[in-house]
């Protein structure tokens, strides 16, 4: 069922991003342009809407690049009684059908490269891909000090307060993600960078979440979880995010107490996913820059 959720929100949460802030005069309160509709869509699942989606604008107060615009179009969907593996199957079909509808083929040419979008896509854990890139084993179990030494050896400068999962994420974003070409699911994200995702069901995967990103041509195309449904654990994760804010992470999520209360009523096992529509359009139309697929992209004012 297609739904609409608020664009003006009292708390900017549901993603790791800095929001735009505005002020409502009649209520004398600050409101934020949404960075994601996630927490409202999951409230609907709590309320009995078992499959919901929204295609709409999100707003993030961040830099402009070939893949970033301050306002962009996102498809977000949530489905009860499934998980991240169900989301994998869904996004494989979605991407393949989009390519077929736009180009007549599931093989697309993008900036001189050919990408076969025929399911199934390759799947690898984040730590496996980092280890492969560095030529040495990297894992959360190494601990903060050893991981920080590996990061410094790779030319990074991790902040002193970071946990192991933060450093693993930095290594992935700097060394791995830009080099991934053909469609691949990157799985087993650190739990500390996945505060809305359920912890991994495998006891051997402690400290990791049931989360994946779909990467094509060095760019994230989709992000998905097995959703966290436990209100006690969600409250703890929000508290950890608040601590990160105190250490200067302005993209850490805000504590949404109303959402925790919704979880107390009961969120069924749920799979959720967000797909960057602009990036998907870039891929199937061979557009090098996101501004080529947005009619009125945000630009620096003309100097006269």
XYZ file of C-alpha atoms in Angstrom:
304
model
C 0.000 0.000 0.000
C 1.390 3.382 -0.993
C 1.303 5.863 1.882
C 2.464 9.370 2.741
C 4.290 10.274 5.950
C 5.219 13.692 7.383
C 7.960 15.720 5.697
C 8.074 18.149 8.626
C 9.047 16.119 11.688
C 9.632 17.084 15.333
C 12.647 14.748 15.517
C 15.026 14.082 12.633
C 15.759 10.377 12.813
C 15.692 7.194 10.758
C 19.101 7.735 9.135
C 22.613 8.946 9.869
C 22.514 12.465 8.424
C 22.376 16.141 9.382
C 18.919 17.696 8.949
C 17.607 21.026 7.759
C 15.808 22.850 10.563
C 12.908 25.289 10.367
C 10.532 26.896 12.870
C 6.765 26.634 13.242
C 5.529 30.013 14.449
C 2.079 29.025 15.734
C 3.419 26.170 17.881
C 6.687 28.001 18.606
C 8.709 24.855 17.969
C 11.497 23.736 15.680
C 10.714 21.182 13.009
C 13.027 19.287 10.683
C 12.753 18.352 7.031
C 12.776 14.584 7.113
C 16.020 12.749 6.490
C 14.045 9.500 6.099
C 10.431 8.303 6.507
C 11.545 5.063 8.189
C 10.222 5.470 11.709
C 6.797 6.642 10.522
C 6.463 3.786 8.043
C 7.275 1.290 10.780
C 4.658 2.930 13.020
C 2.156 1.999 10.294
C 3.343 -1.621 10.402
C 2.793 -1.531 14.177
C -0.727 -0.263 13.412
C -1.528 -3.255 11.206
C -0.497 -2.141 7.701
C 1.642 -5.164 6.856
C 3.167 -3.916 3.571
C 3.740 -0.191 3.038
C 5.900 1.918 0.754
C 6.516 5.555 0.009
C 8.288 7.260 -2.882
C 9.115 10.803 -1.884
C 11.667 13.489 -1.182
C 14.159 13.314 1.662
C 16.412 16.186 2.724
C 19.942 15.958 4.122
C 22.114 18.916 5.005
C 25.311 17.551 3.523
C 27.739 18.185 0.711
C 27.018 18.100 -3.006
C 28.785 15.522 -5.161
C 28.136 13.451 -8.307
C 25.956 11.184 -6.154
C 24.580 13.624 -3.547
C 21.965 16.372 -3.752
C 20.511 17.973 -0.598
C 17.013 16.858 -1.658
C 16.594 13.525 -3.385
C 13.993 10.853 -4.101
C 13.850 7.678 -2.039
C 11.720 4.554 -2.190
C 11.259 3.124 1.294
C 9.253 -0.008 1.995
C 8.495 -2.235 4.965
C 7.023 -5.715 4.941
C 5.898 -7.704 7.971
C 6.938 -11.334 8.438
C 10.077 -11.196 6.350
C 13.692 -10.126 6.886
C 16.760 -8.830 5.070
C 16.917 -11.979 2.941
C 13.422 -11.302 1.651
C 14.547 -7.735 0.937
C 17.477 -9.093 -1.099
C 15.133 -11.038 -3.353
C 12.833 -8.037 -3.708
C 15.544 -5.523 -4.633
C 17.112 -7.946 -7.123
C 13.798 -8.147 -8.968
C 13.133 -4.415 -8.633
C 16.501 -3.385 -10.103
C 16.389 -5.973 -12.878
C 12.837 -4.997 -13.889
C 13.717 -1.296 -13.820
C 16.658 -1.889 -16.169
C 14.543 -4.052 -18.450
C 11.765 -1.466 -18.630
C 14.173 1.419 -19.297
C 16.634 -0.222 -21.682
C 15.092 -3.498 -22.869
C 17.865 -5.496 -21.199
C 19.129 -6.412 -17.737
C 22.665 -5.566 -18.887
C 23.290 -1.830 -18.784
C 26.216 0.261 -19.964
C 27.329 2.834 -17.420
C 30.219 5.219 -18.075
C 32.025 2.697 -20.261
C 31.353 -0.312 -18.023
C 28.801 -3.069 -18.550
C 26.817 -4.212 -15.504
C 24.752 -7.390 -15.580
C 21.758 -6.799 -13.303
C 20.352 -10.299 -13.726
C 19.611 -11.925 -10.330
C 21.056 -13.355 -8.178
C 23.687 -10.817 -7.132
C 26.979 -11.646 -5.444
C 27.002 -11.595 -1.605
C 29.953 -11.028 0.730
C 30.432 -9.825 4.294
C 31.966 -6.414 4.914
C 34.907 -7.851 6.828
C 35.683 -10.349 4.046
C 35.806 -7.541 1.486
C 38.059 -5.370 3.690
C 40.385 -8.314 4.333
C 40.574 -8.998 0.605
C 41.373 -5.353 -0.165
C 44.117 -5.114 2.479
C 45.579 -8.585 1.985
C 45.259 -9.362 5.704
C 42.462 -10.555 7.940
C 40.311 -7.823 9.448
C 37.516 -8.496 11.943
C 35.633 -6.890 14.817
C 37.282 -9.371 17.167
C 40.665 -7.695 16.619
C 39.696 -4.926 19.023
C 39.935 -1.162 18.790
C 43.712 -0.749 19.113
C 44.644 -3.272 16.416
C 41.933 -2.030 14.070
C 43.060 1.576 14.593
C 46.626 0.530 13.728
C 45.380 -1.148 10.542
C 43.409 1.986 9.655
C 46.430 4.244 10.201
C 48.513 1.902 8.051
C 45.919 2.348 5.300
C 46.188 6.139 5.523
C 43.164 6.802 7.718
C 43.064 8.698 11.011
C 40.341 7.204 13.236
C 39.148 9.363 16.126
C 40.160 8.106 19.582
C 36.605 7.534 20.885
C 35.545 5.205 18.049
C 34.520 1.607 18.647
C 35.680 -1.351 16.565
C 32.566 -1.243 14.368
C 33.120 2.424 13.517
C 36.671 1.714 12.359
C 35.566 -1.279 10.272
C 32.972 0.985 8.629
C 35.591 3.659 7.904
C 37.861 1.045 6.302
C 34.992 -0.206 4.157
C 33.887 3.228 2.968
C 37.422 4.383 2.178
C 38.997 1.262 0.685
C 36.257 -1.069 -0.508
C 32.998 0.583 -1.551
C 34.456 2.779 -4.358
C 36.122 -0.310 -5.887
C 33.027 -2.529 -6.009
C 31.730 -2.704 -9.559
C 29.228 -5.464 -10.447
C 26.076 -5.713 -8.308
C 26.997 -7.005 -4.862
C 25.275 -7.303 -1.516
C 27.615 -6.201 1.277
C 26.377 -7.923 4.434
C 27.027 -8.242 8.180
C 27.425 -4.570 9.080
C 28.700 -3.723 12.564
C 25.805 -3.323 14.991
C 27.166 -0.018 16.315
C 26.586 1.664 12.923
C 23.184 -0.016 12.474
C 21.055 1.228 15.397
C 17.699 0.366 13.766
C 18.666 -3.132 12.628
C 18.222 -6.429 14.435
C 21.342 -8.134 15.762
C 22.516 -11.113 13.707
C 20.682 -14.353 14.460
C 23.936 -16.387 14.281
C 25.606 -16.460 17.742
C 28.995 -16.577 16.002
C 28.236 -13.162 14.464
C 28.120 -11.222 17.730
C 28.453 -7.461 17.273
C 27.002 -7.581 13.769
C 23.584 -6.678 12.401
C 21.294 -8.240 9.826
C 21.878 -5.458 7.357
C 23.053 -5.187 3.771
C 23.779 -2.549 1.181
C 23.476 -3.133 -2.549
C 26.435 -1.548 -4.327
C 26.729 -1.091 -8.096
C 29.532 0.811 -9.801
C 31.078 1.887 -6.495
C 27.845 3.479 -5.212
C 25.291 2.385 -2.651
C 21.982 1.772 -4.381
C 19.937 0.259 -1.539
C 20.175 -0.212 2.207
C 18.103 -2.823 4.068
C 17.669 -4.510 7.456
C 15.926 -7.141 9.376
C 14.242 -4.510 11.518
C 14.906 -4.221 15.230
C 11.616 -4.919 17.032
C 12.704 -4.987 20.688
C 11.870 -1.656 22.401
C 14.376 -2.229 25.221
C 17.251 -2.775 22.802
C 16.083 0.103 20.585
C 16.102 2.446 23.580
C 19.665 1.324 24.356
C 20.750 1.972 20.762
C 19.241 5.458 20.832
C 21.133 6.156 24.062
C 24.360 5.045 22.374
C 23.588 7.388 19.485
C 23.095 10.238 21.955
C 26.546 9.502 23.381
C 27.999 9.683 19.878
C 26.421 13.117 19.435
C 28.177 14.264 22.597
C 31.472 13.166 21.017
C 30.786 15.379 18.005
C 29.047 13.023 15.568
C 26.400 15.396 14.189
C 24.952 12.611 12.019
C 24.105 10.352 14.973
C 20.389 9.641 15.334
C 18.191 11.586 17.699
C 16.356 9.751 20.479
C 12.762 9.192 19.335
C 10.847 8.215 22.483
C 7.514 8.084 20.668
C 8.918 5.464 18.291
C 10.149 3.374 21.232
C 6.628 3.580 22.673
C 5.248 2.340 19.345
C 7.577 -0.668 19.526
C 6.198 -1.420 22.986
C 2.816 -2.045 21.344
C 4.512 -4.605 19.099
C 6.271 -4.530 15.736
C 6.102 -7.951 14.046
C 9.224 -9.411 12.449
C 9.777 -6.996 9.568
C 12.098 -6.431 6.646
C 12.732 -2.889 5.454
C 14.601 -1.256 2.628
C 15.449 2.106 1.094
C 16.366 2.527 -2.583
C 17.897 5.709 -3.989
C 15.679 6.403 -6.995
C 17.966 9.109 -8.432
C 20.949 6.748 -8.335
C 18.899 3.968 -9.930
C 17.880 6.354 -12.720
C 21.528 7.401 -13.127
C 22.485 3.751 -13.566
C 19.889 2.867 -16.215
C 20.313 6.131 -18.163
C 24.142 6.275 -18.056
C 24.122 9.635 -16.246
C 27.455 10.573 -14.688
C 26.123 13.147 -12.193
C 22.987 13.162 -10.043
C 22.133 16.671 -11.299
C 21.557 15.123 -14.748
C 18.510 13.219 -13.457
C 16.983 16.004 -11.314
C 15.129 18.747 -13.162
C 16.196 21.472 -10.715
C 19.255 20.332 -8.729
C 20.657 22.474 -5.931
C 23.412 24.665 -7.374
C 25.697 27.392 -6.111
C 24.251 30.856 -6.915
C 25.540 32.458 -10.093
C 28.203 35.104 -9.435
C 27.461 38.337 -11.299
